[in-house]
XYZ file of C-alpha atoms in Angstrom:
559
model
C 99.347 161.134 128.218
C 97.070 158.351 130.030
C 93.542 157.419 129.937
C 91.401 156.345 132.743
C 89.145 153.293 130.756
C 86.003 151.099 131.689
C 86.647 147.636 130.202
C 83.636 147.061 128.016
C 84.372 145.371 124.883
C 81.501 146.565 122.538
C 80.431 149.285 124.904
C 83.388 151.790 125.291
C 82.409 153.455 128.873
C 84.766 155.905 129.882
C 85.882 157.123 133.372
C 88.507 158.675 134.800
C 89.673 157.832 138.432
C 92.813 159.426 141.512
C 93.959 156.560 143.469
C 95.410 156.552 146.593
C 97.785 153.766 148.238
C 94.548 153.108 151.088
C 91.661 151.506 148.370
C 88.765 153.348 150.332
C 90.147 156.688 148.669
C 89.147 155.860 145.123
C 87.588 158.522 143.832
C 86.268 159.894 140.458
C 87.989 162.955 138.950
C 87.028 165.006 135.822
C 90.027 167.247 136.805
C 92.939 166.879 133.793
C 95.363 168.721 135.979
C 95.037 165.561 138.772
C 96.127 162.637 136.176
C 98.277 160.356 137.864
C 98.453 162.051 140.914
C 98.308 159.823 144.242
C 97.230 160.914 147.641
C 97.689 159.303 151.079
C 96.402 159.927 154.075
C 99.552 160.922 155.909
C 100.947 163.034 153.058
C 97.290 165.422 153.387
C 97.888 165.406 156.735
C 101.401 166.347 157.070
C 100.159 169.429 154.686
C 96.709 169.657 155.025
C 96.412 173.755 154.884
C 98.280 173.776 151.866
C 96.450 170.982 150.211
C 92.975 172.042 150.911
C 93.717 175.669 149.515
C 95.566 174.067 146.356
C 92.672 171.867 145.594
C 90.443 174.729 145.919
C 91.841 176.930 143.840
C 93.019 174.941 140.923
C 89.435 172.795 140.206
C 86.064 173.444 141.399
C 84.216 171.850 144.244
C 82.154 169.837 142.445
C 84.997 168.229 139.911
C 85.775 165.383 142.512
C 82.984 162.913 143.590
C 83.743 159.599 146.467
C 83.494 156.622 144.261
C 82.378 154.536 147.457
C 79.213 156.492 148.328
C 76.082 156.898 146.340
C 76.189 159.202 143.380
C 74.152 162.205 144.679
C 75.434 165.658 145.573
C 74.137 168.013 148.938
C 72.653 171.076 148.244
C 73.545 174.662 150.416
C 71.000 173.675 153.184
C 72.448 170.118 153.801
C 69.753 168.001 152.106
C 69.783 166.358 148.860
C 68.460 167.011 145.985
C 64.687 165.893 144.891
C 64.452 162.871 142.471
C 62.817 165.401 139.955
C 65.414 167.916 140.901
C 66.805 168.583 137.305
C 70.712 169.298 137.781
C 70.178 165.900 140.112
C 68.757 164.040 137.072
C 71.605 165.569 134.729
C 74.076 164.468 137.055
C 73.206 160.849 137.402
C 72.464 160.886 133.720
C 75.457 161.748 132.680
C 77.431 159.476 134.454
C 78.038 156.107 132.231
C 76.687 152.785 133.060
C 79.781 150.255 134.136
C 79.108 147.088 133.315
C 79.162 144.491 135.890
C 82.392 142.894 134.112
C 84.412 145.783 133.801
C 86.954 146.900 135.698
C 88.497 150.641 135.694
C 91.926 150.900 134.323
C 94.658 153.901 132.689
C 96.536 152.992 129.878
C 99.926 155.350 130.326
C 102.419 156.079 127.175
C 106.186 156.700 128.704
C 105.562 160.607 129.069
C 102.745 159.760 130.906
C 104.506 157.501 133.375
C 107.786 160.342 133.330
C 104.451 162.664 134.488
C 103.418 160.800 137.143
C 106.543 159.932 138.836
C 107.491 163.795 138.377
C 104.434 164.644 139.860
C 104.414 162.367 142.410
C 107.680 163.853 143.458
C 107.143 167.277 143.630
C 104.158 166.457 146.122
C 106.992 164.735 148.201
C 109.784 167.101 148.300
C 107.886 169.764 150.794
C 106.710 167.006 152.919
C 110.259 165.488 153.215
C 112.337 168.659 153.091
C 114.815 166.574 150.741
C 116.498 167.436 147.465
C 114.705 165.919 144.402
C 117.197 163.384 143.698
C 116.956 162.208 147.394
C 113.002 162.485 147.758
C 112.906 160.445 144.051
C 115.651 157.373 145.608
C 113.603 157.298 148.556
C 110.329 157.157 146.680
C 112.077 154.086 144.486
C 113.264 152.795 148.127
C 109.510 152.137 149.238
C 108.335 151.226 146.108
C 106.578 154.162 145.653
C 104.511 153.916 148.867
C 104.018 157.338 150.063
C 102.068 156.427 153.525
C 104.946 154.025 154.826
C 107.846 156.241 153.672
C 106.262 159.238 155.135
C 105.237 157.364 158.432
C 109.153 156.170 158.582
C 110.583 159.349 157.637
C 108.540 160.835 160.233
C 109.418 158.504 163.094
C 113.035 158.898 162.084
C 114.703 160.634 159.012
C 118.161 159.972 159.571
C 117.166 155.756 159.892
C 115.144 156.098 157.123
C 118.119 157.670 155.245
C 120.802 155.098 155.861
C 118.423 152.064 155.313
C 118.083 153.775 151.835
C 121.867 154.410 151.573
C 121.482 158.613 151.263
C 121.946 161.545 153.036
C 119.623 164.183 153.640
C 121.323 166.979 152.333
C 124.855 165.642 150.347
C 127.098 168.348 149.052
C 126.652 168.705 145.124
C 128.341 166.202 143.304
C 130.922 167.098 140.753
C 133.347 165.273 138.663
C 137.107 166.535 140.261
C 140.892 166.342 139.328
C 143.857 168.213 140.490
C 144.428 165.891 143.911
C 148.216 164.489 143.725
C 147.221 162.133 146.348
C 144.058 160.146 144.480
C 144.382 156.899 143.554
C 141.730 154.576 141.935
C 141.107 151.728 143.851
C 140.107 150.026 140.561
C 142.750 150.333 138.093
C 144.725 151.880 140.631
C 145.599 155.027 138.103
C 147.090 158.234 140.200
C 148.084 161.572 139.920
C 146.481 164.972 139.400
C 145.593 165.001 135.937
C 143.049 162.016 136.815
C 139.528 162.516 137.014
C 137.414 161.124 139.646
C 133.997 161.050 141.432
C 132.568 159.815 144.629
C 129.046 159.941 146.015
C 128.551 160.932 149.952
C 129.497 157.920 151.451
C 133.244 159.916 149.882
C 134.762 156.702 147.911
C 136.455 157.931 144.627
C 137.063 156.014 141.827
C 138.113 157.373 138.124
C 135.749 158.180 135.699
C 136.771 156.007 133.090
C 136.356 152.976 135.677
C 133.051 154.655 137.276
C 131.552 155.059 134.055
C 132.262 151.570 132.537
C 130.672 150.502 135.919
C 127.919 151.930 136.160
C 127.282 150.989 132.198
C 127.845 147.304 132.432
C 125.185 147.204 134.933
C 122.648 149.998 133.035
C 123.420 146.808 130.348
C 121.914 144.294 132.428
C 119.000 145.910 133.141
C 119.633 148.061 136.621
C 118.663 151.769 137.049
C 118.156 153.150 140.896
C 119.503 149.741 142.687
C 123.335 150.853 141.195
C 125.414 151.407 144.402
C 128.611 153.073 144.951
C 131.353 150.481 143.617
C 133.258 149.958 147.102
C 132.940 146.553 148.885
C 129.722 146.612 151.203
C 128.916 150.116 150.344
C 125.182 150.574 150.190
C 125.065 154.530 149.029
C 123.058 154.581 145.943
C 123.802 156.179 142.824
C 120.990 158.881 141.775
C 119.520 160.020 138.870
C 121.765 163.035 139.024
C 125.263 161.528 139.560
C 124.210 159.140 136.842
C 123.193 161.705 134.262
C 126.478 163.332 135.295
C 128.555 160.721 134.578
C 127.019 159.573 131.202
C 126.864 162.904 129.678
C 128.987 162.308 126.680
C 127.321 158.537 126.688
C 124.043 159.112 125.114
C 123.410 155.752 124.021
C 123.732 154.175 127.567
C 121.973 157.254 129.339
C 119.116 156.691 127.192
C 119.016 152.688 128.120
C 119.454 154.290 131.973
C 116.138 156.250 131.356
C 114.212 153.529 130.025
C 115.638 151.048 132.923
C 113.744 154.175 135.586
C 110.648 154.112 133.902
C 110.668 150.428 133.428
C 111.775 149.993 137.289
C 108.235 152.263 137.697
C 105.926 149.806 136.343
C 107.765 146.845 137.708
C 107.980 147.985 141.233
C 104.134 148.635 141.368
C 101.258 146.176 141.924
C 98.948 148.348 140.099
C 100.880 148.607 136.727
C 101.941 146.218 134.390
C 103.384 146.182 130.602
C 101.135 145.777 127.878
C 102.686 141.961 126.104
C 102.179 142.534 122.924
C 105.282 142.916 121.162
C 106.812 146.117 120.619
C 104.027 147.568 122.854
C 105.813 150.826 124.520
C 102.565 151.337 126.974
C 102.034 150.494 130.230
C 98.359 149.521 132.256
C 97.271 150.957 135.661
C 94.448 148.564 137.205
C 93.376 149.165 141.152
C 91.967 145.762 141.448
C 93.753 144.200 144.460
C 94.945 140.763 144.039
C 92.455 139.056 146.728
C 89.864 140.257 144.521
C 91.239 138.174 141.740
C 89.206 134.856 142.708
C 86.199 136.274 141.236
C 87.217 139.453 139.007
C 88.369 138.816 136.133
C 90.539 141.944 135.418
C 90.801 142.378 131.643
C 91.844 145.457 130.414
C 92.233 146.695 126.218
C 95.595 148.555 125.598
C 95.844 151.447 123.186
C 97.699 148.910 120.640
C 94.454 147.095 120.818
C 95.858 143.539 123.052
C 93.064 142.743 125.118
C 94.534 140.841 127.832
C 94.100 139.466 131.964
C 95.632 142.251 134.102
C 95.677 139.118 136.629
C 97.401 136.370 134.709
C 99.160 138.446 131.549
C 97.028 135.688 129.709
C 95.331 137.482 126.636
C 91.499 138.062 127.105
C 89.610 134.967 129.706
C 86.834 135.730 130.841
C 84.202 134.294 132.261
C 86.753 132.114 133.846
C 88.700 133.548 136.799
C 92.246 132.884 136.865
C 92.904 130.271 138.982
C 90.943 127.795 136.370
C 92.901 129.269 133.696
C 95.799 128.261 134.967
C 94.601 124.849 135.908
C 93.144 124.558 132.476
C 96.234 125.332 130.736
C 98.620 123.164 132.570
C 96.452 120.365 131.744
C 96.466 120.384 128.448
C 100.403 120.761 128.387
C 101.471 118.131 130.693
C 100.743 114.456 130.380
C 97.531 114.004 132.838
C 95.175 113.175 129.464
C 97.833 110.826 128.107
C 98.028 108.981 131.419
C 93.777 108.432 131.123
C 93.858 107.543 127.446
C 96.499 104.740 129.105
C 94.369 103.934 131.783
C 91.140 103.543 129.262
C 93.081 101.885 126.601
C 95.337 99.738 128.063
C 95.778 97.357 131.048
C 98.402 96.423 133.007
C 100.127 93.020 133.590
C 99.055 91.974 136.949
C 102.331 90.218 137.328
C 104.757 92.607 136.195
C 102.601 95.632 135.803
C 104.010 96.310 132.491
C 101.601 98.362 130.049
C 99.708 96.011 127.517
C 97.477 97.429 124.640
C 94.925 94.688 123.419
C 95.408 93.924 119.246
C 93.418 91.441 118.672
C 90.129 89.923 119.219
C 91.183 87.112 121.947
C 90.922 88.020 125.123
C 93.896 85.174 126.369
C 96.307 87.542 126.944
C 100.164 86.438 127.070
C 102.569 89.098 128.364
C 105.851 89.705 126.487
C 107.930 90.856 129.819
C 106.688 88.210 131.738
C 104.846 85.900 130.096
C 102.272 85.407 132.342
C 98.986 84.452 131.075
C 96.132 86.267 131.832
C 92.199 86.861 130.871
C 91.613 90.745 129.515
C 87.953 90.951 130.539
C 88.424 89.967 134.127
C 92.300 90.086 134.536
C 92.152 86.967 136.284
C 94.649 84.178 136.150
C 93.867 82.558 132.513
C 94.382 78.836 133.818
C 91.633 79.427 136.315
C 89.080 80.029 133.628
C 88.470 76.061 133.505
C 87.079 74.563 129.921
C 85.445 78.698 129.548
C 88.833 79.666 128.351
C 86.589 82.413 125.452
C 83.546 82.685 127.595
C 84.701 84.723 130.646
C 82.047 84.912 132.975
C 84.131 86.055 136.104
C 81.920 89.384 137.006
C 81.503 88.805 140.063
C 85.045 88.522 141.683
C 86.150 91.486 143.409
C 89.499 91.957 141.669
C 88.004 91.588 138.298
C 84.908 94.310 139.429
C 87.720 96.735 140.635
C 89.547 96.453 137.401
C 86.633 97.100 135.392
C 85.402 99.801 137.237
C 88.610 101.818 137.299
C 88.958 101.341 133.538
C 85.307 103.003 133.379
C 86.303 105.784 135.240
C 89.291 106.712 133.606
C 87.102 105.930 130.328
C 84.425 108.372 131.584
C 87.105 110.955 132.707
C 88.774 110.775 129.610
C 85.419 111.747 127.521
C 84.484 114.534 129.691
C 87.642 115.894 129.165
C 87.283 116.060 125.456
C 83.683 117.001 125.426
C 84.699 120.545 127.125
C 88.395 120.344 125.231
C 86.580 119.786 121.464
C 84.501 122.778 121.986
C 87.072 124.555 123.626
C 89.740 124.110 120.816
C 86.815 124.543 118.372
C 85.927 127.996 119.017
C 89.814 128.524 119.478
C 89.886 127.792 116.021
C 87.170 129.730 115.077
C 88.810 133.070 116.651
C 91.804 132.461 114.305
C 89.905 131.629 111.149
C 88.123 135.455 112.110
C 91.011 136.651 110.532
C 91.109 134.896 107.174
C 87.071 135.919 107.239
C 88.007 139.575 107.759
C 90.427 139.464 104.830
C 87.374 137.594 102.855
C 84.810 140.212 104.103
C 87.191 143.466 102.975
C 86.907 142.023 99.611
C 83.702 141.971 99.879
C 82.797 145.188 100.963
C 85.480 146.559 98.049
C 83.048 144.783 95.551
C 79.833 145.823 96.873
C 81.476 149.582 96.980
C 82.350 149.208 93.691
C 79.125 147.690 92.555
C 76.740 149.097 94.229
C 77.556 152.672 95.162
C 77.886 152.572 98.404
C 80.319 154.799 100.659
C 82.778 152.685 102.824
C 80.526 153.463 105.903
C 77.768 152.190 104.426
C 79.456 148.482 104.329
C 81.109 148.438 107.832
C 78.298 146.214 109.350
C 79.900 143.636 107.702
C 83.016 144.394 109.752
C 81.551 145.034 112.676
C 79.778 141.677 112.702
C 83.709 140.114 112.602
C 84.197 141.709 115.382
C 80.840 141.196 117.259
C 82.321 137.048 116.297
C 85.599 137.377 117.405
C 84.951 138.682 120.856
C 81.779 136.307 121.526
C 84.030 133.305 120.040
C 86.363 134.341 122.906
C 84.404 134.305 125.321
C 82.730 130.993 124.439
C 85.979 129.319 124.555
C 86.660 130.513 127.523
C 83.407 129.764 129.362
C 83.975 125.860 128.399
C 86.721 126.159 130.853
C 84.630 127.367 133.350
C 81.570 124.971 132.593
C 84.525 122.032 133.296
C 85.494 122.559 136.143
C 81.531 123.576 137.544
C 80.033 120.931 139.559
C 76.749 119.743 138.340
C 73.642 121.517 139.893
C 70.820 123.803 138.850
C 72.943 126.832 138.790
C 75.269 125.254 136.130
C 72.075 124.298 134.073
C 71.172 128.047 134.018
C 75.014 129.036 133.148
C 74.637 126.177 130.176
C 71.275 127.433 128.926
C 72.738 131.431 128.614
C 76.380 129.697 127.159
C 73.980 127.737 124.373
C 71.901 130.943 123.407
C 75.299 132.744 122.919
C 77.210 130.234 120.721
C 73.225 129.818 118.478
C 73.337 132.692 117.921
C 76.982 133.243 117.265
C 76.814 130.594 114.609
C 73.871 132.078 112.942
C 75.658 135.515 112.706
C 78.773 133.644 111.289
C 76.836 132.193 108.484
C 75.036 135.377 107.232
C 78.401 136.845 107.315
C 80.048 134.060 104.918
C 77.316 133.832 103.118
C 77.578 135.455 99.465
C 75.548 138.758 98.858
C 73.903 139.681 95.934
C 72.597 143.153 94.419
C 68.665 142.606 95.042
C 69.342 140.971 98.398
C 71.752 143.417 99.804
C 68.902 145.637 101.872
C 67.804 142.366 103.276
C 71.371 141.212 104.375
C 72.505 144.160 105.951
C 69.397 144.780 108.108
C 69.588 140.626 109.163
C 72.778 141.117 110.036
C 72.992 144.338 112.260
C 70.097 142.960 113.884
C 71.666 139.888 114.493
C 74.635 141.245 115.807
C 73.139 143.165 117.971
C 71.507 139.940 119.441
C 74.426 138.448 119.568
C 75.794 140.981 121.754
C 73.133 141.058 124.158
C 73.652 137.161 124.601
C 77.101 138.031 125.332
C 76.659 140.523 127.660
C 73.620 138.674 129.741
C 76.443 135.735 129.836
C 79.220 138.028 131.250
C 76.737 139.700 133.367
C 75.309 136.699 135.020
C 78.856 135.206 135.213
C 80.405 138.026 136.815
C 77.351 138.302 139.760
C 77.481 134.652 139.911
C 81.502 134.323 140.958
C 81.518 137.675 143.501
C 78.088 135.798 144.818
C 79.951 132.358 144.666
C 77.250 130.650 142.879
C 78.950 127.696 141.535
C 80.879 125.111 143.583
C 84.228 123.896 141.413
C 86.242 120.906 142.032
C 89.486 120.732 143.312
């Protein structure tokens, strides 16, 4: 089974999408029967009679709508309906709001993906006049691009075949004994009682050696890419020949079957694996990859990861994923350690060795080198006169240039951890969410308990933790962003919707962790769904805003 989702945290928008290979077919479907079905141009082409009377007959006319064109629907005379036409008004009514955030995904389960490669198939196998286990290689071949392989196949089957390694129509395959004359060119066993098998391109080899082939390589991971055993043979070994040959191997046919449906999600730009551990589902997401400089792609998996369809990093936004990237590697590799050097330390101007100052003299004698130097203007310390603790050498160019890149590095340094201590903060914050949703289950147990109320009575409390998780989230997050922004008035705004957010977020955290008693309890609970809900609407206008503001390219970021 797989559901088409809108990615809206608080706001669960649903809607269900067919996808073609060309982007400018993406269309919404209410159809169940079309789930995971993909379309091309050339394929409707190649069978467009049978197409249009298939789609006719199995859903009605109105069940699929363009997603690129405006959401209104033509009436028998050509002309569109009135704005106080009433089905007009039910239609765009019931069509939910998408968030300017969000991006449209499917979460698939494996059946789901075994569906939509079956189904994929079938559509194929009239258009290429192959067998199924021919049509599915070829599919697998072209990565499961239906317009290219049909364009190819078109142009010229046979070509197409032999670049694959298949034949169009090979003679069933069996396993065979009885031939006095076979010999295995592995373990170079003979006579008729051997069994053996070969694919079309006609090398044999015994089962026992074909089998514990084809195995060690199901073991390291391979499914469709196995090829016949011979030197510089290219035939492939299909699903069937495979299932043939592992029959009595169930352990290592199942491993083969997961490898294919694995080999689906890897070979496609539009899927990915869910990486949470343990996590057996798999995401579709149609957002193409040049879009990914100001989309920020996350998507929520059925096991409840929220994570960058992008990156594989686990929920970013506001900040795209270039920055993310950027951000991370700098606070793993040494680039902060190098300015807390540069603003703590000085180097000897003789033998540039490193020199922290610990004391309070500023005659500085270097223990590589000893050269003697002044730490205030760096200058030779025997040119310093009778002034030896009153430097006053400001003014000389080599002393200014020292100072100044020791302020730099200084000032670099503390912007760094202005936007890294709030970062890390809220970071923090997120994982103590936890420990305050153990604390807050308690709580709602004793107010249960004590006050007769139903569990649904006392899951604002709950809710709230999860109202602070997700804005905590996104305020780390948008510290990243807010770094690497150059300064102007459209950063100002961004700051100014970023400091109503995290208020407010603090405000909600303390009426959750604060204690509640009997007479207050009315009080608290109506405080803190209305809270909550203000501290969602500060998190959406800062995602909203965000969002406009990247696909507008608002902000200016520095290299």
């Amino acid at each position: 089974m797989s559901d088409y989702q809108s990615d809206s945290y608080m706001d669960e928008d649903y809607e269900e999408f067919v996808y073609s290979e060309d982007e400018s077919a993406l269309s919404i479907s209410s159809d169940d029967s079309n789930h995971g079905q993909v379309r091309t141009r050339a394929a409707v082409a190649a069978a467009a009679a049978a197409a249009t009377i298939q789609s006719q007959s199995s859903a009605p006319a109105q069940s699929q709508t363009q997603y690129s064109v405006d959401y209104g629907y033509e009436d028998e005379e050509g002309g569109f309906f009135d704005d106080n036409d009433n089905d007009f008004e039910r239609a765009i009514g019931a069509r939910p709001i998408k968030k300017a955030w969000a991006v449209d995904f499917r979460v698939y389960d494996p059946d789901g993906l075994s569906a939509t490669q079956k189904a994929t198939v079938d559509r194929m196998m009239p258009l290429l006049a192959t067998s199924r286990d021919t049509t599915t290689l070829l599919l697998r071949c072209y990565l499961w691009r239906e317009e290219p392989l049909v364009e190819d196949f078109i142009a010229d089957s046979e070509r197409t075949l032999a670049k694959s390694g298949l034949v169009a129509h090979p003679k069933a395959l069996r396993i065979k004994s009885g031939n006095e004359g076979f010999t295995c060119e592995i373990c170079f066993t003979s006579g008729a009682d051997e069994q053996y098998f070969g694919l079309a391109c006609g090398h044999c080899f015994c089962t026992d050696c074909y089998v514990t082939y084809a195995a060690g390589k199901i073991r390291e991971g391979e499914s469709w890419r196995i090829r016949c055993p011979a030197p510089k043979c290219k035939t492939l070994l299909g699903e069937e020949s495979a299932r043939l040959l592992l029959a009595e191997h169930t352990d290592v046919l199942d491993r083969y079957e997961v490898n294919l449906t694995r080999s689906f999600v890897n070979d496609l730009d539009s899927f990915t694996w869910c990486p949470a551990p343990n996590c057996q589902y798999a995401i579709e997401c149609l957002v193409p990859r040049s879009a990914m400089m100001t989309v920020i792609p996350t998507v929520n998996c059925k096991c409840g990861k929220a994570f960058c369809f992008g990156c594989k990093v686990d929920d970013h936004m506001p900040a795209p994923c270039y920055l993310v990237d950027r951000w991370l590697r700098k606070c793993k590799d040494d680039s902060e350690t190098a300015n807390w050097l540069k603003a703590n330390t000085k180097e000897c101007t003789k033998c540039k060795s490193t020199i922290e100052k610990n004391g309070g003299c500023n005659h500085m004698t270097c223990r590589e080198c000893q050269h003697h130097f002044c730490w205030v203007c760096m200058g030779p310390w025997n040119e310093h006169g009778q002034q030896f603790y009153s430097c006053n050498r400001f003014s000389e160019d080599s002393s200014k240039n020292a100072r100044d890149s020791v302020s730099k590095s200084r000032a670099q340094l503390e912007r760094y951890l202005h936007y890294y201590t709030r970062y890390n903060n809220h970071e923090q914050s997120v994982k103590l969410a936890r420990q305050l949703l153990a604390t807050t289950e308690k709580n709602m147990e004793q107010m249960q308990r004590e006050m007769t109320l139903s569990w649904i009575e006392v899951q604002f409390l709950s809710d709230a933790v999860d109202v602070l998780s997700v804005c905590r989230t996104t305020l780390k997050w948008s510290y990243v962003l807010a770094y690497y922004m150059m300064a102007d008035n459209q950063k100002i705004i961004f700051e100014n919707n970023q400091s109503d957010l995290e208020m407010a977020t603090e405000q909600l955290n303390e009426l959750v962790e604060n204690p509640i008693g009997q007479s207050s309890i009315e009080d608290i609970k109506r405080k803190i769904i209305d809270k909550s809900t203000y501290v969602k609407s500060r998190w959406e206008t800062l995602l909203s805003d965000t969002s406009l503001g990247l696909q507008e390219n608002r902000w200016q970021f520095e290299e």
